[in-house]
Short mmCIF file of C-alpha atoms in Angstrom, two decimals:
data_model
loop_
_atom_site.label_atom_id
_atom_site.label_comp_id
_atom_site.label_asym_id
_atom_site.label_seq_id
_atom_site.Cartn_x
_atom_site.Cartn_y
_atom_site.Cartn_z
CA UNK A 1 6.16 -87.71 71.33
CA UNK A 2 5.21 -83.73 71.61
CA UNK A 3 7.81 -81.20 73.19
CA UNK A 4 4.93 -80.78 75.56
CA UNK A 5 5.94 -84.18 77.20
CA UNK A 6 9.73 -83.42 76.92
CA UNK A 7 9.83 -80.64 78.18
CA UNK A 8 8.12 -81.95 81.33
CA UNK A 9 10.88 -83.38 82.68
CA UNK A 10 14.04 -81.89 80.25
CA UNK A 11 13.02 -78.03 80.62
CA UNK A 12 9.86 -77.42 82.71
CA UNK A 13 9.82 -73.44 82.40
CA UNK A 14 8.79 -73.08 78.78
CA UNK A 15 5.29 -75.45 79.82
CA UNK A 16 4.83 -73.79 83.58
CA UNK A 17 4.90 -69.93 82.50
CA UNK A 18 1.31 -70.48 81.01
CA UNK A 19 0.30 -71.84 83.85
CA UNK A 20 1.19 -69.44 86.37
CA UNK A 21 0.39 -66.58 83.93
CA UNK A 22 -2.87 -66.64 81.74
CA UNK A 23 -6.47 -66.20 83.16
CA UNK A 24 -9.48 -64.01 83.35
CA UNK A 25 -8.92 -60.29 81.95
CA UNK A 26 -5.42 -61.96 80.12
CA UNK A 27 -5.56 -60.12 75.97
CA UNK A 28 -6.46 -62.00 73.32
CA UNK A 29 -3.21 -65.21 73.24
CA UNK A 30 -1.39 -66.32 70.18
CA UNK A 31 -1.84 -70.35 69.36
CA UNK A 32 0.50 -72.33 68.14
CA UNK A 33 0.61 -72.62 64.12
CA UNK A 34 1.76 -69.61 61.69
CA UNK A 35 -1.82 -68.02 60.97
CA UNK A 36 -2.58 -66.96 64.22
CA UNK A 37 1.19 -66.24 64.94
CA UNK A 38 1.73 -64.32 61.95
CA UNK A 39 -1.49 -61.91 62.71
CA UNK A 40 0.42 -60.91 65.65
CA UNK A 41 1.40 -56.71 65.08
CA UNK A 42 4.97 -55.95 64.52
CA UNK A 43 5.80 -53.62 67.68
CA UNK A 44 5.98 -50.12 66.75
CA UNK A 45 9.87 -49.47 68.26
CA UNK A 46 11.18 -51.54 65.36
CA UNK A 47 9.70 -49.90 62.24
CA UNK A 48 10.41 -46.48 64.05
CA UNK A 49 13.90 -47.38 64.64
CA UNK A 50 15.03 -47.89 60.78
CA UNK A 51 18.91 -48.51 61.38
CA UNK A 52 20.41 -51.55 63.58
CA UNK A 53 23.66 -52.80 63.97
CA UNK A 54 24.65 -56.44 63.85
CA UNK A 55 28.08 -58.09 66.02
CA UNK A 56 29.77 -61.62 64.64
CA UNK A 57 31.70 -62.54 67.70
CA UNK A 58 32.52 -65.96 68.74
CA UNK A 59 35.22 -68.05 68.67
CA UNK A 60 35.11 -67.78 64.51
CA UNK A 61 36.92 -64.90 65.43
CA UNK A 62 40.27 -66.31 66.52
CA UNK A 63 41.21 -67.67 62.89
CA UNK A 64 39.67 -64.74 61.41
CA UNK A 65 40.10 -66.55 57.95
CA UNK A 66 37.70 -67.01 54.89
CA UNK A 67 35.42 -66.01 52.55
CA UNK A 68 33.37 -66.27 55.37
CA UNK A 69 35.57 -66.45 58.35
CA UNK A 70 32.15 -67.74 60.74
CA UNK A 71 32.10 -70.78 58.50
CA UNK A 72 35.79 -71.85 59.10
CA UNK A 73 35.08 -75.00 60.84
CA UNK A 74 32.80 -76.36 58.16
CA UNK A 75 34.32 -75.65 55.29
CA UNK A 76 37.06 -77.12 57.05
CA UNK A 77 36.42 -80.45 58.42
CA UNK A 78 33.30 -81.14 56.00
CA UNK A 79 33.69 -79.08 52.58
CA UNK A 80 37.17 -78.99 52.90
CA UNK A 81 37.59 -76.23 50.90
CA UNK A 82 41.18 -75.80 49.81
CA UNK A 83 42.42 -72.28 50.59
CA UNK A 84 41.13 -73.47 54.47
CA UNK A 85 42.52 -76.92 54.91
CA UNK A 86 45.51 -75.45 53.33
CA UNK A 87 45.77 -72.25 55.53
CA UNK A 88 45.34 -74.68 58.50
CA UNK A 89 47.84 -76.87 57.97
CA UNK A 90 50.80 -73.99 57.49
CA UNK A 91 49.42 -72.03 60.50
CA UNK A 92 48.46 -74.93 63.24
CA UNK A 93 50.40 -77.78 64.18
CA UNK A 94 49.19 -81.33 63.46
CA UNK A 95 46.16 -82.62 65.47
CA UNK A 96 45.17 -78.91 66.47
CA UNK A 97 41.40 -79.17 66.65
CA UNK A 98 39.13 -76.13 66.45
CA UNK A 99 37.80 -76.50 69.92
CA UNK A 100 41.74 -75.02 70.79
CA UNK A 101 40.94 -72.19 69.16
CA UNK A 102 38.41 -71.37 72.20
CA UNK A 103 41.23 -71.05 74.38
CA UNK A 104 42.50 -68.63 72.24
CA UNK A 105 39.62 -66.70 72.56
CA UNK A 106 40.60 -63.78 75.34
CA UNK A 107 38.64 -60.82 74.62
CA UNK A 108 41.20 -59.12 77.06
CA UNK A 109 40.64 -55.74 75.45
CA UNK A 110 36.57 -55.98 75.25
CA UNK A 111 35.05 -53.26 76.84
CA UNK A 112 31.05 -53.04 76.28
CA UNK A 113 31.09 -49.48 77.03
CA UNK A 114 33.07 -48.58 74.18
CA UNK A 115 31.30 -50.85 72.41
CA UNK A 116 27.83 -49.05 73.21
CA UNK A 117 29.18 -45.61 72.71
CA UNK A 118 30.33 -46.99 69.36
CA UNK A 119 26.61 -48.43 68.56
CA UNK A 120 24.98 -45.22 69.89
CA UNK A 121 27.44 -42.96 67.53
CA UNK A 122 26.51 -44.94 65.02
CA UNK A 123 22.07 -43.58 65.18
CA UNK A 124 21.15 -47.29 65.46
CA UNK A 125 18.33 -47.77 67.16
CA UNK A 126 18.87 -51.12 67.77
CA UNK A 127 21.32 -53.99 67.90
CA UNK A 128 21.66 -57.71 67.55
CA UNK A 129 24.66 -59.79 69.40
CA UNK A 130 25.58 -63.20 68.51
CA UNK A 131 24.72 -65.16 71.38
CA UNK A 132 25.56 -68.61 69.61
CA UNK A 133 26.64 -69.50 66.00
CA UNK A 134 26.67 -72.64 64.29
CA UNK A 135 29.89 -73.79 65.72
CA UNK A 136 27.58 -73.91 68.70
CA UNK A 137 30.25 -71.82 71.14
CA UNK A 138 27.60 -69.91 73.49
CA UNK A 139 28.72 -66.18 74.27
CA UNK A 140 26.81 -66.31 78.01
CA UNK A 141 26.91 -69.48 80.53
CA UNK A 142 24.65 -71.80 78.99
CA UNK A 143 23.71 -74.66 81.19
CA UNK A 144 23.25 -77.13 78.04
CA UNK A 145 26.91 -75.86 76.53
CA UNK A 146 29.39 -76.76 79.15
CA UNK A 147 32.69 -76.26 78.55
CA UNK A 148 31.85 -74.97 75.32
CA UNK A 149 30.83 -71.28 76.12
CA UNK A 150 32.48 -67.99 76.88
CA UNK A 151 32.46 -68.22 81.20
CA UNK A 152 33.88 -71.40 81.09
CA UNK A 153 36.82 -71.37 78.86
CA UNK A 154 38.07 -68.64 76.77
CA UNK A 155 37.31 -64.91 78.04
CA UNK A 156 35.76 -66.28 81.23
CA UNK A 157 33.23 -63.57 81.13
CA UNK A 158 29.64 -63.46 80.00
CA UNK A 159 29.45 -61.78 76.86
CA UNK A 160 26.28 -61.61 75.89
CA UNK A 161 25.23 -60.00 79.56
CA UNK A 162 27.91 -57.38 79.50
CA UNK A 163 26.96 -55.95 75.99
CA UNK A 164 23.57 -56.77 77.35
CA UNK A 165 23.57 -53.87 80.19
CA UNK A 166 25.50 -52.09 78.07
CA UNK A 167 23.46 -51.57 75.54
CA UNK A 168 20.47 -51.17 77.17
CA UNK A 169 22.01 -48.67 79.38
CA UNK A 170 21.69 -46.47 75.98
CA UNK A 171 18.12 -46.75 75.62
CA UNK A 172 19.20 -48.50 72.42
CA UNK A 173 16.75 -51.60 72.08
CA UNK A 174 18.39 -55.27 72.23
CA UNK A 175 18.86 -58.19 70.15
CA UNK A 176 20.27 -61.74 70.01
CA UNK A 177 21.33 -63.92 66.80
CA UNK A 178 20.77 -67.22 67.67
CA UNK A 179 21.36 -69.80 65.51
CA UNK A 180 18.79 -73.33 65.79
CA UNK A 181 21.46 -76.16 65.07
CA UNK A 182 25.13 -76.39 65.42
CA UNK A 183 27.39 -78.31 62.82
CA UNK A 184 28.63 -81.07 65.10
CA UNK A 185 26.26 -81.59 68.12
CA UNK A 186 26.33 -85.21 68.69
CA UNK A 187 22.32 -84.90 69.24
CA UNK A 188 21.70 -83.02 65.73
CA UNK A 189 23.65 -85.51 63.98
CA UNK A 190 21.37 -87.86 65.59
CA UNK A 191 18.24 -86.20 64.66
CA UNK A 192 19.75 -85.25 61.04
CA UNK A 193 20.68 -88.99 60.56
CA UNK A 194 16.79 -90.25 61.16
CA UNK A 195 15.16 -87.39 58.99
CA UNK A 196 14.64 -85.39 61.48
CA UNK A 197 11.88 -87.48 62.73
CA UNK A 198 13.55 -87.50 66.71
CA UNK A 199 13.92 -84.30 68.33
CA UNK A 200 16.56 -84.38 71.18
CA UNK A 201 18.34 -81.79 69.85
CA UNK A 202 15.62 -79.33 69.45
CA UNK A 203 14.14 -80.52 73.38
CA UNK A 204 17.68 -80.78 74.96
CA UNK A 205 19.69 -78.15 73.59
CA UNK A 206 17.99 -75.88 71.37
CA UNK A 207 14.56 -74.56 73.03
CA UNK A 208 16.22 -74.69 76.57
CA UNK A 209 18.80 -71.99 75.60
CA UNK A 210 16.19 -69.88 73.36
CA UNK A 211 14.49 -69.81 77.04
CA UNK A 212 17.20 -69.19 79.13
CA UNK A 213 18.25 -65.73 76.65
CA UNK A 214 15.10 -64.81 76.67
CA UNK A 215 14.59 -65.07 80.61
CA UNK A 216 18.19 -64.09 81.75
CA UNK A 217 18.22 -61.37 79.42
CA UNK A 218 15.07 -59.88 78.05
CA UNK A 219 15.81 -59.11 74.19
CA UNK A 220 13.86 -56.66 72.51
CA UNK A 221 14.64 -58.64 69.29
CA UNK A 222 15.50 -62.29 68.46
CA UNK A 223 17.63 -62.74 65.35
CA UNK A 224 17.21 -66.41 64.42
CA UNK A 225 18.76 -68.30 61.45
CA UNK A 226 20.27 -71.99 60.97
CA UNK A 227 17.08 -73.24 60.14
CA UNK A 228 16.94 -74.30 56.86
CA UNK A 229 18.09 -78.54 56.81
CA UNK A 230 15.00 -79.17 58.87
CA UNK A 231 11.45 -77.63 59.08
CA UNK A 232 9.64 -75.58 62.20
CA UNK A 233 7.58 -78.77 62.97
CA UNK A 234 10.75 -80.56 63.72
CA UNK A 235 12.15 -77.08 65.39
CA UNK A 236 9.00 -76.74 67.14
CA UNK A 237 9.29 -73.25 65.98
CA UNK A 238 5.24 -72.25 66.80
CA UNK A 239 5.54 -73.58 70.43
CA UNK A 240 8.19 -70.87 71.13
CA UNK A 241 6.92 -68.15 69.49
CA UNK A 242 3.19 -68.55 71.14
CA UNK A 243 5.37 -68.81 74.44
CA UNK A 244 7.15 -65.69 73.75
CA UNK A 245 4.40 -63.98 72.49
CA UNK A 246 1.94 -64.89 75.20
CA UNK A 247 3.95 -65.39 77.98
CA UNK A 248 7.81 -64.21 78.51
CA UNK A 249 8.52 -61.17 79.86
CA UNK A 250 9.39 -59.49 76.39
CA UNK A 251 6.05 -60.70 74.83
CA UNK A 252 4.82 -56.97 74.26
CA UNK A 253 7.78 -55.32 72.88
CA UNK A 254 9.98 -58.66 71.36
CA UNK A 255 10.18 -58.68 67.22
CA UNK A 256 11.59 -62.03 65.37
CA UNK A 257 12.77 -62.42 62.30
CA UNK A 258 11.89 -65.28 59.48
CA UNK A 259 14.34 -67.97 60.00
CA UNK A 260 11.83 -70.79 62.05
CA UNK A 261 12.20 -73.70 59.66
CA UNK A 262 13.11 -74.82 55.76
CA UNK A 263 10.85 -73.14 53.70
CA UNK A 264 9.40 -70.34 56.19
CA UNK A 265 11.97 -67.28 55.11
CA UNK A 266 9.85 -64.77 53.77
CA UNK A 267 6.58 -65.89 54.70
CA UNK A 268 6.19 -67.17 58.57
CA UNK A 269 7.27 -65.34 61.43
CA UNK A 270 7.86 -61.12 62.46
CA UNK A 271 9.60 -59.29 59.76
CA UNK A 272 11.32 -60.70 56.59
CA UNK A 273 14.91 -61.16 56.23
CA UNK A 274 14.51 -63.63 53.62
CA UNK A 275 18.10 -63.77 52.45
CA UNK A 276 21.29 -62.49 53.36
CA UNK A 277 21.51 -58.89 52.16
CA UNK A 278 17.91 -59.39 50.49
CA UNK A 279 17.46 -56.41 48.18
CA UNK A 280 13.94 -56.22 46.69
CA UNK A 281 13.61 -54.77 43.32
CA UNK A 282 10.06 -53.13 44.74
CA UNK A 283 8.36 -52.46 47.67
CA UNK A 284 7.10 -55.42 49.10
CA UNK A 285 4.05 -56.18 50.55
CA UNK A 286 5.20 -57.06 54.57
CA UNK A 287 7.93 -55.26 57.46
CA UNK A 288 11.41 -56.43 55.93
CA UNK A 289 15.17 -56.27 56.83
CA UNK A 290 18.60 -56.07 55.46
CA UNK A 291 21.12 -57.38 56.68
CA UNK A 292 24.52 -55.96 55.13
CA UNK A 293 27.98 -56.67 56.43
CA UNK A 294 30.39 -53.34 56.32
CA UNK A 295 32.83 -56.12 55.11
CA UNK A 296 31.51 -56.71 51.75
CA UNK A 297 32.84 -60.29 51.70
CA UNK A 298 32.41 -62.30 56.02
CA UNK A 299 30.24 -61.36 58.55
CA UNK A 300 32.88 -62.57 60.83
CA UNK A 301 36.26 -60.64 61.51
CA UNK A 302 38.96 -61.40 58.33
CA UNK A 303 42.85 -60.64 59.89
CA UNK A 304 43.42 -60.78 56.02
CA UNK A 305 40.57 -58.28 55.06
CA UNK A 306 41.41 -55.44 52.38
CA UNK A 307 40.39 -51.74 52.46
CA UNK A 308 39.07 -52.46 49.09
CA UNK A 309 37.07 -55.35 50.62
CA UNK A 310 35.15 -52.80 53.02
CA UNK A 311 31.86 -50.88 51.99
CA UNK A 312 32.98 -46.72 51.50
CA UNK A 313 30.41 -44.64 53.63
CA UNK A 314 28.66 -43.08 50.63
CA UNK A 315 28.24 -46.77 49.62
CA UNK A 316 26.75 -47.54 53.33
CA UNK A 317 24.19 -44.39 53.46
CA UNK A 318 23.21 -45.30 49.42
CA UNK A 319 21.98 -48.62 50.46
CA UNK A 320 20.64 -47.29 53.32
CA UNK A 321 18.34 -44.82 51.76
CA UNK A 322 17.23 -47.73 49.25
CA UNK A 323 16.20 -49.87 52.21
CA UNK A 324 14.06 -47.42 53.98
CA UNK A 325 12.24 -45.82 50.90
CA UNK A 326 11.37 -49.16 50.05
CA UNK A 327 9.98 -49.97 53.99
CA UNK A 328 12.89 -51.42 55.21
CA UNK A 329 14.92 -51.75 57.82
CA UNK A 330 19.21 -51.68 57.37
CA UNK A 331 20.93 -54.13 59.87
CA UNK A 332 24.62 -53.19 59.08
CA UNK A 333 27.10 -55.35 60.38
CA UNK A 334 30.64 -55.60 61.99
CA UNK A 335 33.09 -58.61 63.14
CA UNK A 336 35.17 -57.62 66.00
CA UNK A 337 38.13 -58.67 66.67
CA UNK A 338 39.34 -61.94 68.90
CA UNK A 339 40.99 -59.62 71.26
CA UNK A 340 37.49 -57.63 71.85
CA UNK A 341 38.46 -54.53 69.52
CA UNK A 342 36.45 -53.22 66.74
CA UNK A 343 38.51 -52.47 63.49
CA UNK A 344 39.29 -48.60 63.25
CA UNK A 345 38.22 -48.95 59.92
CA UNK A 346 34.69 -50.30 61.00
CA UNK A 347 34.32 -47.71 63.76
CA UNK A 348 34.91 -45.05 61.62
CA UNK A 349 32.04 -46.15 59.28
CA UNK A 350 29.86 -46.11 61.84
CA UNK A 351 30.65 -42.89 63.50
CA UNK A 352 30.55 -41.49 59.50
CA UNK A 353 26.76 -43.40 59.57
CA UNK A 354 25.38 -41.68 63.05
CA UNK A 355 27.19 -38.06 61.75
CA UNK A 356 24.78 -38.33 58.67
CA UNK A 357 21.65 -39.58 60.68
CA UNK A 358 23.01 -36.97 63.23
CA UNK A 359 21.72 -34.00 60.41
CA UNK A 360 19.62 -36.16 57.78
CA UNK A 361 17.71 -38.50 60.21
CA UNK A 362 14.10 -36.99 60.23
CA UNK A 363 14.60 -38.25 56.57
CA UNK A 364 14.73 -41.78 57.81
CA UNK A 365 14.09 -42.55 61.36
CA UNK A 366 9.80 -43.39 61.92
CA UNK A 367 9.04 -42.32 58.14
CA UNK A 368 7.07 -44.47 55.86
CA UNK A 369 7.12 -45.47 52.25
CA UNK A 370 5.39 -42.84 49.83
CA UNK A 371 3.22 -42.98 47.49
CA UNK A 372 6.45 -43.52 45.07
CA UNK A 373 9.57 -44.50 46.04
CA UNK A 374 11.90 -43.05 43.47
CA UNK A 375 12.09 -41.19 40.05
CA UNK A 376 12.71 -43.04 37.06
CA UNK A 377 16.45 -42.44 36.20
CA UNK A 378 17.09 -40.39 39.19
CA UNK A 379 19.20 -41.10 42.68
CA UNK A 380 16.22 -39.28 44.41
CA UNK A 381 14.39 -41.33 47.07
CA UNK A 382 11.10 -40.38 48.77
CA UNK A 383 10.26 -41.19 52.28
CA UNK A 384 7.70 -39.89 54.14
CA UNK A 385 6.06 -38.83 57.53
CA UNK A 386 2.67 -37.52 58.53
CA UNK A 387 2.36 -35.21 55.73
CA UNK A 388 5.90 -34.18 55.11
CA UNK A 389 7.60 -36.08 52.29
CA UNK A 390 11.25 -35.97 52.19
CA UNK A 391 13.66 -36.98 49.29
CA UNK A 392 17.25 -37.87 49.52
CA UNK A 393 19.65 -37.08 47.12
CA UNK A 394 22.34 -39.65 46.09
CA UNK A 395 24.84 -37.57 44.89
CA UNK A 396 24.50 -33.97 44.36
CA UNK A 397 22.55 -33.02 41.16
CA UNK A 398 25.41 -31.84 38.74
CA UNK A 399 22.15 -30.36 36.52
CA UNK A 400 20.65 -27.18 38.24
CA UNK A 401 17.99 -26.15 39.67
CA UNK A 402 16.91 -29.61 40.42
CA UNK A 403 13.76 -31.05 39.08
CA UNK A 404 11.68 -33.48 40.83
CA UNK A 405 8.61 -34.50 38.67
CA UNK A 406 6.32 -36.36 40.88
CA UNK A 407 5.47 -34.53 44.26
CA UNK A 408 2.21 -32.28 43.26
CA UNK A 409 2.44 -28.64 44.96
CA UNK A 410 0.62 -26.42 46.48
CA UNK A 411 0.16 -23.15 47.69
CA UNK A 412 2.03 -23.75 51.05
CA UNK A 413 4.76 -26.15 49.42
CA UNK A 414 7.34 -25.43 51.28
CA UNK A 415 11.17 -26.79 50.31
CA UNK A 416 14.39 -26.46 52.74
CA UNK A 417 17.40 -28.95 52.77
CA UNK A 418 18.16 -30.26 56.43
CA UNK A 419 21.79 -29.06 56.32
CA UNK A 420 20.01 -25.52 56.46
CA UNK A 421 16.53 -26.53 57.83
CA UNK A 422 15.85 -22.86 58.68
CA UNK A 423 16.44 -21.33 55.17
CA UNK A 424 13.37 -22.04 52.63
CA UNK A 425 14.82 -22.84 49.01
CA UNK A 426 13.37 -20.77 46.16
CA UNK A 427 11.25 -23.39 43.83
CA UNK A 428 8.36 -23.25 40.84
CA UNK A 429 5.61 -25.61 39.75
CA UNK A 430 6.72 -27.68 36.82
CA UNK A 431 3.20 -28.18 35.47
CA UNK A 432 -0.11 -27.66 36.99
CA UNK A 433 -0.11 -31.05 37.39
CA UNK A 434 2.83 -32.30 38.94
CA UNK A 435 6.61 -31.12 39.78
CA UNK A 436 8.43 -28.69 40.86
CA UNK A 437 12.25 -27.21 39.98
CA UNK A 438 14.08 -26.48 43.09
CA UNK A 439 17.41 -23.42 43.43
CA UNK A 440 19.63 -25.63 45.50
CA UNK A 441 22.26 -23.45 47.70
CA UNK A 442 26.19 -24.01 47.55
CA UNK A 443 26.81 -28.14 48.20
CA UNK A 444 26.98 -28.70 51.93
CA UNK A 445 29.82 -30.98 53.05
CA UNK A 446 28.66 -34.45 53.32
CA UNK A 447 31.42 -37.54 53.53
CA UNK A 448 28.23 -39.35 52.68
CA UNK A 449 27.54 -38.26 49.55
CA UNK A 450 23.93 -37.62 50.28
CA UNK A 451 21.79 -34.93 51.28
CA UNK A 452 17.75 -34.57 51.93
CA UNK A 453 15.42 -32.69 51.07
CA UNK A 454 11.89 -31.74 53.50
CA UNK A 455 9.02 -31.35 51.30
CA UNK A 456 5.98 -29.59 53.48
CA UNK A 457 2.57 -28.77 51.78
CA UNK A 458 3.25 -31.00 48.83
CA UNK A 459 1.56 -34.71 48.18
#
């Protein structure tokens, strides 16, 4: 049976916005398999924006325990990992289920505005909320989640539209993480004991509440993952993109990730994420994304986490610079707390970030991959925009003057360093050729560990 018929009479809204919307003068509309959904342009905003900043929240957060604290339930009831069975049986009483822990779940110190300021600090340009993980808990009043979601039980307040206005209050675009199945639905269990050859899941629970964020809350950005037991024709991953493309009220300015089905990371879909905290070994060939968690170890809050655990900011901006010189975008992540606070040690990383973007940024923010994006055994990496080429220094050169072989001068090659973008550096061709040798002034403080360098007249 196609969702078509389904949706009908499970979730009319997805098959009636068509309807009432396309017609003579409409733009050219997106159909419903991966070649004409992939041709689709990657909104400008997005590439422009460079930096993002991604929120595990949910009631994961309440244990706050594990490798990855987000998978708790999982590896607790089906891998039954060790070090988690264990840790639940001193810490919770016998026949404590993990559904308790939602009542657990206060948020009584979450405050989105401090949360925004925080995100805004930080020279994100965008960000990207868990609205549901795979434990299926929805952060916002989902119809097809009751009693399982974050008005009903727990804070009592809708999470995801709080941060929502929040953020977008800003001018900081908006994203969702959403993840396609949950662990213990009794409807995927169904669907994952036939072979995925039923669908109730995907028409009853899953496409509904893709719908209803999209509707209630307009995301510039749709983060999905928990696709990969069953593929998009089983998701009906197409359907909803060509709606949200075509036909929501985000379709000109919404960007989606990879995750739409086993085997479509890193080739179907908006940009690539392809795997958690993908790091190419060359520029590739399409729009791509890291994702990085500030806690080197969960993505999720840890109540046991180490300082040692946590990614240093020079660390943070090094990885940073990689991403971007190689076309990337950085999507750098935090778990807050159960109680709605964000770890000291996390805001100060991300205050550290936005202070660096705050005097480095035109190095980064709407710049494009150069010609080359590094110097063989060098930390110098070259971004570049319109005709301005800027390299950023990992580290500051302990050999002086500093010699950069592959940027070809010219007679109005102009060098400065963007601590002191109104002093001109002294510099001299290397060869005829290629390369110059640069006089760098005294170091300029930088907790970052990083400084760049604006290259006019040279290509």
């Amino acid at each position: 049976m196609g969702l078509h018929v389904r949706f009908s009479c499970i979730f009319p809204l997805i098959c009636l916005i068509p309807l009432l919307t396309s017609g003579p003068g409409c733009s050219a509309r997106y159909t419903e398999d991966w070649t004409s959904l992939d041709a689709r342009p990657l909104p400008q905003w997005y590439d422009d924006a460079k930096i993002g900043i991604f929120v595990h929240w949910g009631v994961f957060s309440v244990p706050a325990y594990g490798k990855f604290s987000e998978w708790l339930w999982s590896w607790w009831k089906t891998a039954k990992r060790l070090d988690v069975v264990e840790f639940m049986r001193k810490n919770y009483p016998p026949g404590f289920e993990y559904a308790d822990f939602a009542t657990q779940f206060h948020a009584e110190f979450f405050n989105p505005d401090d949360w925004a300021d925080i995100f805004k600090a930080s020279g994100a340009g965008y960000v990207v909320f868990t609205s549901k993980h795979h434990e299926g808990f929805t952060n916002w009043p989902s119809p097809g989640s009751w009693n399982w979601n974050s008005v009903d039980v727990g804070p009592h307040r809708d999470l995801v539209g709080e941060l929502a206005a929040a953020v977008k209050k800003r001018s900081l675009h908006w994203g969702l993480y959403h993840s396609l199945y949950e662990w213990y639905h009794p409807l995927f269990l169904a669907d994952q004991a036939s072979g995925f050859k039923t669908q109730d899941f995907v028409a009853q629970k899953t496409l509904p509440e893709l719908v209803h964020l999209v509707m209630e809350y307009q995301p510039d950005l749709i983060w999905s993952d928990g696709d990969w037991e069953a593929p998009d024709t089983y998701w009906n991953s197409t359907q909803f993109l060509a709606w949200l493309y075509n036909d929501s009220p985000v379709k000109d300015v919404v960007v989606t990730n990879d995750r739409w089905g086993k085997g479509c990371y890193c080739k179907h879909g908006g940009y690539y994420n392809c795997a958690d905290r993908y790091t190419p070994g060359k520029l590739p060939d399409h729009k791509w994304e890291k994702c990085q968690s500030v806690d080197k170890r969960s993505w999720g809050y840890r109540r046991n986490m180490k300082l040692s655990e946590v990614m240093d900011l020079p660390s943070i901006i090094k990885d940073m610079v990689y991403v971007v010189a190689l076309g990337g975008n950085y999507l750098l992540n935090i778990g807050p707390m159960s109680d709605g606070m964000i770890a000291p040690v996390f805001e100060e990383r991300l205050r550290g970030l936005g202070a660096w973007l705050g005097v480095n940024g035109e190095a980064i923010y709407a710049t494009k991959p150069w010609r080359v994006q590094t110097e063989n055994d060098t930390n110098v990496w070259y971004t570049a925009k319109n005709n301005t080429v800027y390299a950023t220094i990992i580290g500051w050169p302990t050999k002086q003057p500093l010699q950069l072989l592959t940027p070809k001068t010219s007679d109005a090659t102009k060098v400065t360093l963007l601590d002191y973008p109104d002093v001109p550096l002294k510099w001299a061709p290397v060869t005829k050729q290629a390369g110059l040798v640069i006089v760098l002034p005294a170091m300029p403080f930088s907790p970052g560990n990083a400084w760049a360098l604006k290259l006019e007249g040279v290509v």
